[in-house]
PDB file of C-alpha atoms in Angstrom:
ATOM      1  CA  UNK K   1     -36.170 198.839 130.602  1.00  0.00           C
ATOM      2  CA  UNK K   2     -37.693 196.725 127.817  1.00  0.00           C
ATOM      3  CA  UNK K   3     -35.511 196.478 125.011  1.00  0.00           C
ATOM      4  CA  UNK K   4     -38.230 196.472 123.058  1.00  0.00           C
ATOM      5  CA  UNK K   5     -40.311 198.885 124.242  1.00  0.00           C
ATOM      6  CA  UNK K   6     -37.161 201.205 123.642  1.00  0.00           C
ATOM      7  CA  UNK K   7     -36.900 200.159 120.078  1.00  0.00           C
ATOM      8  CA  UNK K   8     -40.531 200.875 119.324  1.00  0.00           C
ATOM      9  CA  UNK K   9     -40.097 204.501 120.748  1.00  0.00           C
ATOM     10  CA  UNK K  10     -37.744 205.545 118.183  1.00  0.00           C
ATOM     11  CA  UNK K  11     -38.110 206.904 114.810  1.00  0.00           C
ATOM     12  CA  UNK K  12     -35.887 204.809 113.194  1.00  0.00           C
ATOM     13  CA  UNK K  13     -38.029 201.363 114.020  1.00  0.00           C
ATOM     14  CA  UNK K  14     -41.281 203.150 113.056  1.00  0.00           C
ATOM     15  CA  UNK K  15     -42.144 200.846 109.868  1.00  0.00           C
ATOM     16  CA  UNK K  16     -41.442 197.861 112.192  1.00  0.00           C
ATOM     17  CA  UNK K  17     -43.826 195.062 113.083  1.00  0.00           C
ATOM     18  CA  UNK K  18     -43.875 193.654 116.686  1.00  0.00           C
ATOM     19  CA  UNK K  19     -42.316 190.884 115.434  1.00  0.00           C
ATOM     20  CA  UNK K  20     -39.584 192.812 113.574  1.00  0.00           C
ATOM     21  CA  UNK K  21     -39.089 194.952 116.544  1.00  0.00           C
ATOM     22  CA  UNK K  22     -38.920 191.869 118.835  1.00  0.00           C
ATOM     23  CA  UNK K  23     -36.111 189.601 116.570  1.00  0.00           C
ATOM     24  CA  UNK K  24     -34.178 193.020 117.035  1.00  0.00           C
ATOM     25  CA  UNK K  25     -33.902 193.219 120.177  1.00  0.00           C
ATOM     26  CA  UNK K  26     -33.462 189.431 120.724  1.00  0.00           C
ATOM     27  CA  UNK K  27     -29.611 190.403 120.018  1.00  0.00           C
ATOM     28  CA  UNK K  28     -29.959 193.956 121.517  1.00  0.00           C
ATOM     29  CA  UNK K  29     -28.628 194.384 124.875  1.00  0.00           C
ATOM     30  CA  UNK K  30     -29.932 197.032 127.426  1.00  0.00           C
ATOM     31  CA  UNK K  31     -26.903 199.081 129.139  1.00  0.00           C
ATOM     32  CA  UNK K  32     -27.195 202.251 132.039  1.00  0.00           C
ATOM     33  CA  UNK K  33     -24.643 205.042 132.812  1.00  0.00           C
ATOM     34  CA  UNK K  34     -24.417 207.692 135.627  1.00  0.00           C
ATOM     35  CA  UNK K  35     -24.508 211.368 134.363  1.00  0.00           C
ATOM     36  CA  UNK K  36     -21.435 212.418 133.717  1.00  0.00           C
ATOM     37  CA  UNK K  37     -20.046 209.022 132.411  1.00  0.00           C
ATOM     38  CA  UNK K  38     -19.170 208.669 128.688  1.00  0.00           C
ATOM     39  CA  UNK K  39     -21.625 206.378 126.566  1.00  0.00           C
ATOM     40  CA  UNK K  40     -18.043 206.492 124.006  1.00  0.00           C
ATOM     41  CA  UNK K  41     -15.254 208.801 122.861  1.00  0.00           C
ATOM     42  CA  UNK K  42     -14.147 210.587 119.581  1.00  0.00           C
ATOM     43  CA  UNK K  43     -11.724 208.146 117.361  1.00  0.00           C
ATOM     44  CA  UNK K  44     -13.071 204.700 119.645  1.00  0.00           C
ATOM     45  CA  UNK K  45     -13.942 202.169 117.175  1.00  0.00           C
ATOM     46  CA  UNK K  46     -17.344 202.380 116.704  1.00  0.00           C
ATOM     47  CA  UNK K  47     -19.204 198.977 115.790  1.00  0.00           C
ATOM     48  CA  UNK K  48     -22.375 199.655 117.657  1.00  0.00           C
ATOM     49  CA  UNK K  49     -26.047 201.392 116.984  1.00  0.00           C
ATOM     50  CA  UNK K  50     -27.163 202.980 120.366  1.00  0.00           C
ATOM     51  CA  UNK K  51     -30.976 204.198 120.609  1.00  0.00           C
ATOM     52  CA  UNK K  52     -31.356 205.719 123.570  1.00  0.00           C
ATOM     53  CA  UNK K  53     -34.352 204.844 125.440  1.00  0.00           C
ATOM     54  CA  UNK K  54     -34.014 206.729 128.798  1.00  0.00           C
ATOM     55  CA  UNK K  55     -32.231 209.996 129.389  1.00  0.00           C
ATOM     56  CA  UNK K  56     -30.214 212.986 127.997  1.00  0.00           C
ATOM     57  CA  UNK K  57     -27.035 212.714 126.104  1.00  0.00           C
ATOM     58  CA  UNK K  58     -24.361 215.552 124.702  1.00  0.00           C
ATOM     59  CA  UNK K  59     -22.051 214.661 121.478  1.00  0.00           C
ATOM     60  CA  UNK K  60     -19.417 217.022 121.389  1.00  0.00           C
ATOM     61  CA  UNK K  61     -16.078 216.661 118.954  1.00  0.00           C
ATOM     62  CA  UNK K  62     -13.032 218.048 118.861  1.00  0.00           C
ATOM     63  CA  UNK K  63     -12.095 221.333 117.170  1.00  0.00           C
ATOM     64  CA  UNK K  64      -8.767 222.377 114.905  1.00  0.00           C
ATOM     65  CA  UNK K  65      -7.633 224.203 117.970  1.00  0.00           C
ATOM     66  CA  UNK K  66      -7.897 221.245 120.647  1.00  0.00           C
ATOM     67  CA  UNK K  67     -10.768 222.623 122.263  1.00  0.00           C
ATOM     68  CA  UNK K  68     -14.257 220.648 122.318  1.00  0.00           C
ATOM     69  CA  UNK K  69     -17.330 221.341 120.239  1.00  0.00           C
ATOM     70  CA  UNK K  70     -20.745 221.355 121.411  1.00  0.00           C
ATOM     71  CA  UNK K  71     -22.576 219.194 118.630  1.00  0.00           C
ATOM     72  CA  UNK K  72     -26.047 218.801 120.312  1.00  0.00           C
ATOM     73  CA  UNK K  73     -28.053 216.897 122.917  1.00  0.00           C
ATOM     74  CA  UNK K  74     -30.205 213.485 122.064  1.00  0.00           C
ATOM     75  CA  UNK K  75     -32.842 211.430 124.111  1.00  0.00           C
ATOM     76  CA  UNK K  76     -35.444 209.114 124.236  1.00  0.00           C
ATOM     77  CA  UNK K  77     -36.000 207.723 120.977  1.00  0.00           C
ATOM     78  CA  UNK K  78     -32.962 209.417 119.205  1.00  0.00           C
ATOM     79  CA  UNK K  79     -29.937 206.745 118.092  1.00  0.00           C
ATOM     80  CA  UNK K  80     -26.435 207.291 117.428  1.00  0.00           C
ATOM     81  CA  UNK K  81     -23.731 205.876 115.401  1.00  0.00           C
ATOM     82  CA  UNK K  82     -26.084 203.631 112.891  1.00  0.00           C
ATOM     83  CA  UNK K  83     -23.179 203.261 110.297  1.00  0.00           C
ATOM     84  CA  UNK K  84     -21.950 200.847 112.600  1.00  0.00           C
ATOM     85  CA  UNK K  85     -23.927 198.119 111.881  1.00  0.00           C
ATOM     86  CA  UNK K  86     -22.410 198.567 108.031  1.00  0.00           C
ATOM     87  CA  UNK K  87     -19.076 198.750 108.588  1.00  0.00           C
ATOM     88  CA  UNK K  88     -16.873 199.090 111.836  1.00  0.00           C
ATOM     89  CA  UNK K  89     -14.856 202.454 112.041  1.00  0.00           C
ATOM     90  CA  UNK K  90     -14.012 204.951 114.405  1.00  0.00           C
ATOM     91  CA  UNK K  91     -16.655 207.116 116.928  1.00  0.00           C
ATOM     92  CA  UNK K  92     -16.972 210.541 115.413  1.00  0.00           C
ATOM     93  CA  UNK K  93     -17.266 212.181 118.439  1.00  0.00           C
ATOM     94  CA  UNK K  94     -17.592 211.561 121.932  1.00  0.00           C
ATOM     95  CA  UNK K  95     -20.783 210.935 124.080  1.00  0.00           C
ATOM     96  CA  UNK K  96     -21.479 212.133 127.447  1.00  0.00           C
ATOM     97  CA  UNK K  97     -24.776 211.377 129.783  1.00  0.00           C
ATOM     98  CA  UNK K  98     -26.072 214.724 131.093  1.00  0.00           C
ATOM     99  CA  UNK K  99     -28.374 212.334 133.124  1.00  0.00           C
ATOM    100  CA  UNK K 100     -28.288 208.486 134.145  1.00  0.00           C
ATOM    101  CA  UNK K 101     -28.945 207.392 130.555  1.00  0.00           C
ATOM    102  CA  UNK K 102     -30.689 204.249 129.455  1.00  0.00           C
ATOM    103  CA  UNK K 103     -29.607 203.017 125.725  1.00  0.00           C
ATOM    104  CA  UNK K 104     -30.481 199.736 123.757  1.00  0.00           C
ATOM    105  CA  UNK K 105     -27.429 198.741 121.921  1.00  0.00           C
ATOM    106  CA  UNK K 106     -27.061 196.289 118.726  1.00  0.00           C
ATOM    107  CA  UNK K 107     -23.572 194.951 118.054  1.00  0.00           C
ATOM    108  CA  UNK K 108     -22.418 194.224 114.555  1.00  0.00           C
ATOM    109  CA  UNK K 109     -21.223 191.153 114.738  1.00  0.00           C
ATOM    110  CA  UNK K 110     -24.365 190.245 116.719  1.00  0.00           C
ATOM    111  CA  UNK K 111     -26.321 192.069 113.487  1.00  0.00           C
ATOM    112  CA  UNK K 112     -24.415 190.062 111.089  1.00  0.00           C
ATOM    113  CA  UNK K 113     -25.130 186.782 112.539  1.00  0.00           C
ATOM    114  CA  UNK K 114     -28.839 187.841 112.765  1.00  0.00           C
ATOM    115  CA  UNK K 115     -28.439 188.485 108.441  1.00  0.00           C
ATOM    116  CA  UNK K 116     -28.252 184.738 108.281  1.00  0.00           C
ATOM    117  CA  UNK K 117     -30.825 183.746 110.366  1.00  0.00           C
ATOM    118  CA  UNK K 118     -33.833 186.951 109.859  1.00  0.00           C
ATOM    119  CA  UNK K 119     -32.238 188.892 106.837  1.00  0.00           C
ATOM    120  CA  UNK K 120     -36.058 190.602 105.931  1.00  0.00           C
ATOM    121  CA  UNK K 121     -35.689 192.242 109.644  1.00  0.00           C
ATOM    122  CA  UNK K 122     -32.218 192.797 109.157  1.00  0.00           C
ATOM    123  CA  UNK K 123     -32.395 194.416 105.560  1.00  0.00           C
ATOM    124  CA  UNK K 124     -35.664 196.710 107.002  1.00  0.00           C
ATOM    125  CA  UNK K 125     -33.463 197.916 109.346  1.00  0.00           C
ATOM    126  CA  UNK K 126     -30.460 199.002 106.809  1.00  0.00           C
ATOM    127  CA  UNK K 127     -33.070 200.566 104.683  1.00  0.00           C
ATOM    128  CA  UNK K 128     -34.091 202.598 107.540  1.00  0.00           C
ATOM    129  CA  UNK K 129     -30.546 203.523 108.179  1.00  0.00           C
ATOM    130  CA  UNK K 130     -30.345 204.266 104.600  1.00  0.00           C
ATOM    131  CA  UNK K 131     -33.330 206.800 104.505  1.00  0.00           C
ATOM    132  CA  UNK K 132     -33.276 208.140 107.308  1.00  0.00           C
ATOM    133  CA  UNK K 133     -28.962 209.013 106.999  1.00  0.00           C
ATOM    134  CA  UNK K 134     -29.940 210.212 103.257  1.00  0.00           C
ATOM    135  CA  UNK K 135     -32.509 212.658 105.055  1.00  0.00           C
ATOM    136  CA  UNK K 136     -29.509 214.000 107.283  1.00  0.00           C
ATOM    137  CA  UNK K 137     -27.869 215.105 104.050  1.00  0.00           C
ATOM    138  CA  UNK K 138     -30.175 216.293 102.435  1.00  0.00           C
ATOM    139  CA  UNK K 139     -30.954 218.432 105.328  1.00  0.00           C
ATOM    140  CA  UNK K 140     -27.614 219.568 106.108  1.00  0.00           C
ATOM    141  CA  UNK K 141     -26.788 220.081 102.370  1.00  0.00           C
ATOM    142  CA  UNK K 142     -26.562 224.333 103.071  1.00  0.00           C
ATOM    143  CA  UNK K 143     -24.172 223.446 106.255  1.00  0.00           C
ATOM    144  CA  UNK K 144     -21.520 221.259 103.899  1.00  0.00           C
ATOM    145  CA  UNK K 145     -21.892 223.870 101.084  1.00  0.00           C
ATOM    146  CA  UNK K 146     -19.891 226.432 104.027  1.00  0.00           C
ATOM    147  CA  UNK K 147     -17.269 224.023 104.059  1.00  0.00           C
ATOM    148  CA  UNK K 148     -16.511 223.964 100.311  1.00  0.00           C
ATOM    149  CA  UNK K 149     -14.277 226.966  98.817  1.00  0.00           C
ATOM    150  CA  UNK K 150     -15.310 228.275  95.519  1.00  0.00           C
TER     151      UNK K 150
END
């Protein structure tokens, strides 16, 4: 798989040039897994964006009682744990292939160095990040009120 090609195919890089798109993925590197192999676990430190280019994936976390929950399926184009590239932390929840899986991954500390070098490529991409997480909250605003007591 083309790294770029993969990049390209997701949302996230829509407002990219080829250019853009291709000094991305000059630090991106392309990684496989067998279904039923973990992509990462729940509480890992987390210091990596993943866009799937090939494949189904599951994110489940765990619940108060132990047990896992199901917290939906992602592929082809669809990217996980974009905060990363901000700030290191820990996984949120864990990620399983369902099939062999195909992602395109970007380091931070490859991202950083990239700042220095391309930081109108590099800034693009943490506005995208920016809009694209804000649109997450807006649209799960009804979901977080459940979790607030009156």
């Amino acid at each position: 798989m083309d790294a770029s090609a993969a990049l390209r195919a997701s949302p996230l890089f829509a407002g990219f040039t080829d250019t853009g798109v291709a000094i991305l993925a000059s630090i991106a590197a392309v990684r496989s897994y067998p279904a039923g192999s973990p992509l990462f676990f729940e509480d890992m430190m987390s210091d990596t964006l993943v866009v799937i280019g090939s494949g189904r994936v599951s994110l489940s976390a765990r619940g108060a009682r132990g047990g896992d929950l199901a917290l939906g399926e992602f592929g082809p184009g669809d990217w996980l744990g974009e905060l990363s590239l901000i700030t290191a932390g820990q996984r949120q929840c864990t990620a399983m292939a369902l099939t062999p899986v195909t992602t395109v991954e970007i380091r931070q500390g490859d991202f950083q160095r990239l700042m220095g070098i391309k930081p109108q490529a590099c800034i693009k991409l943490l506005m995208a990040i920016c809009t694209t997480f804000g649109q997450k909250i807006v649209s799960s605003k009804d979901a977080l009120k459940t979790l607030v007591k009156p």
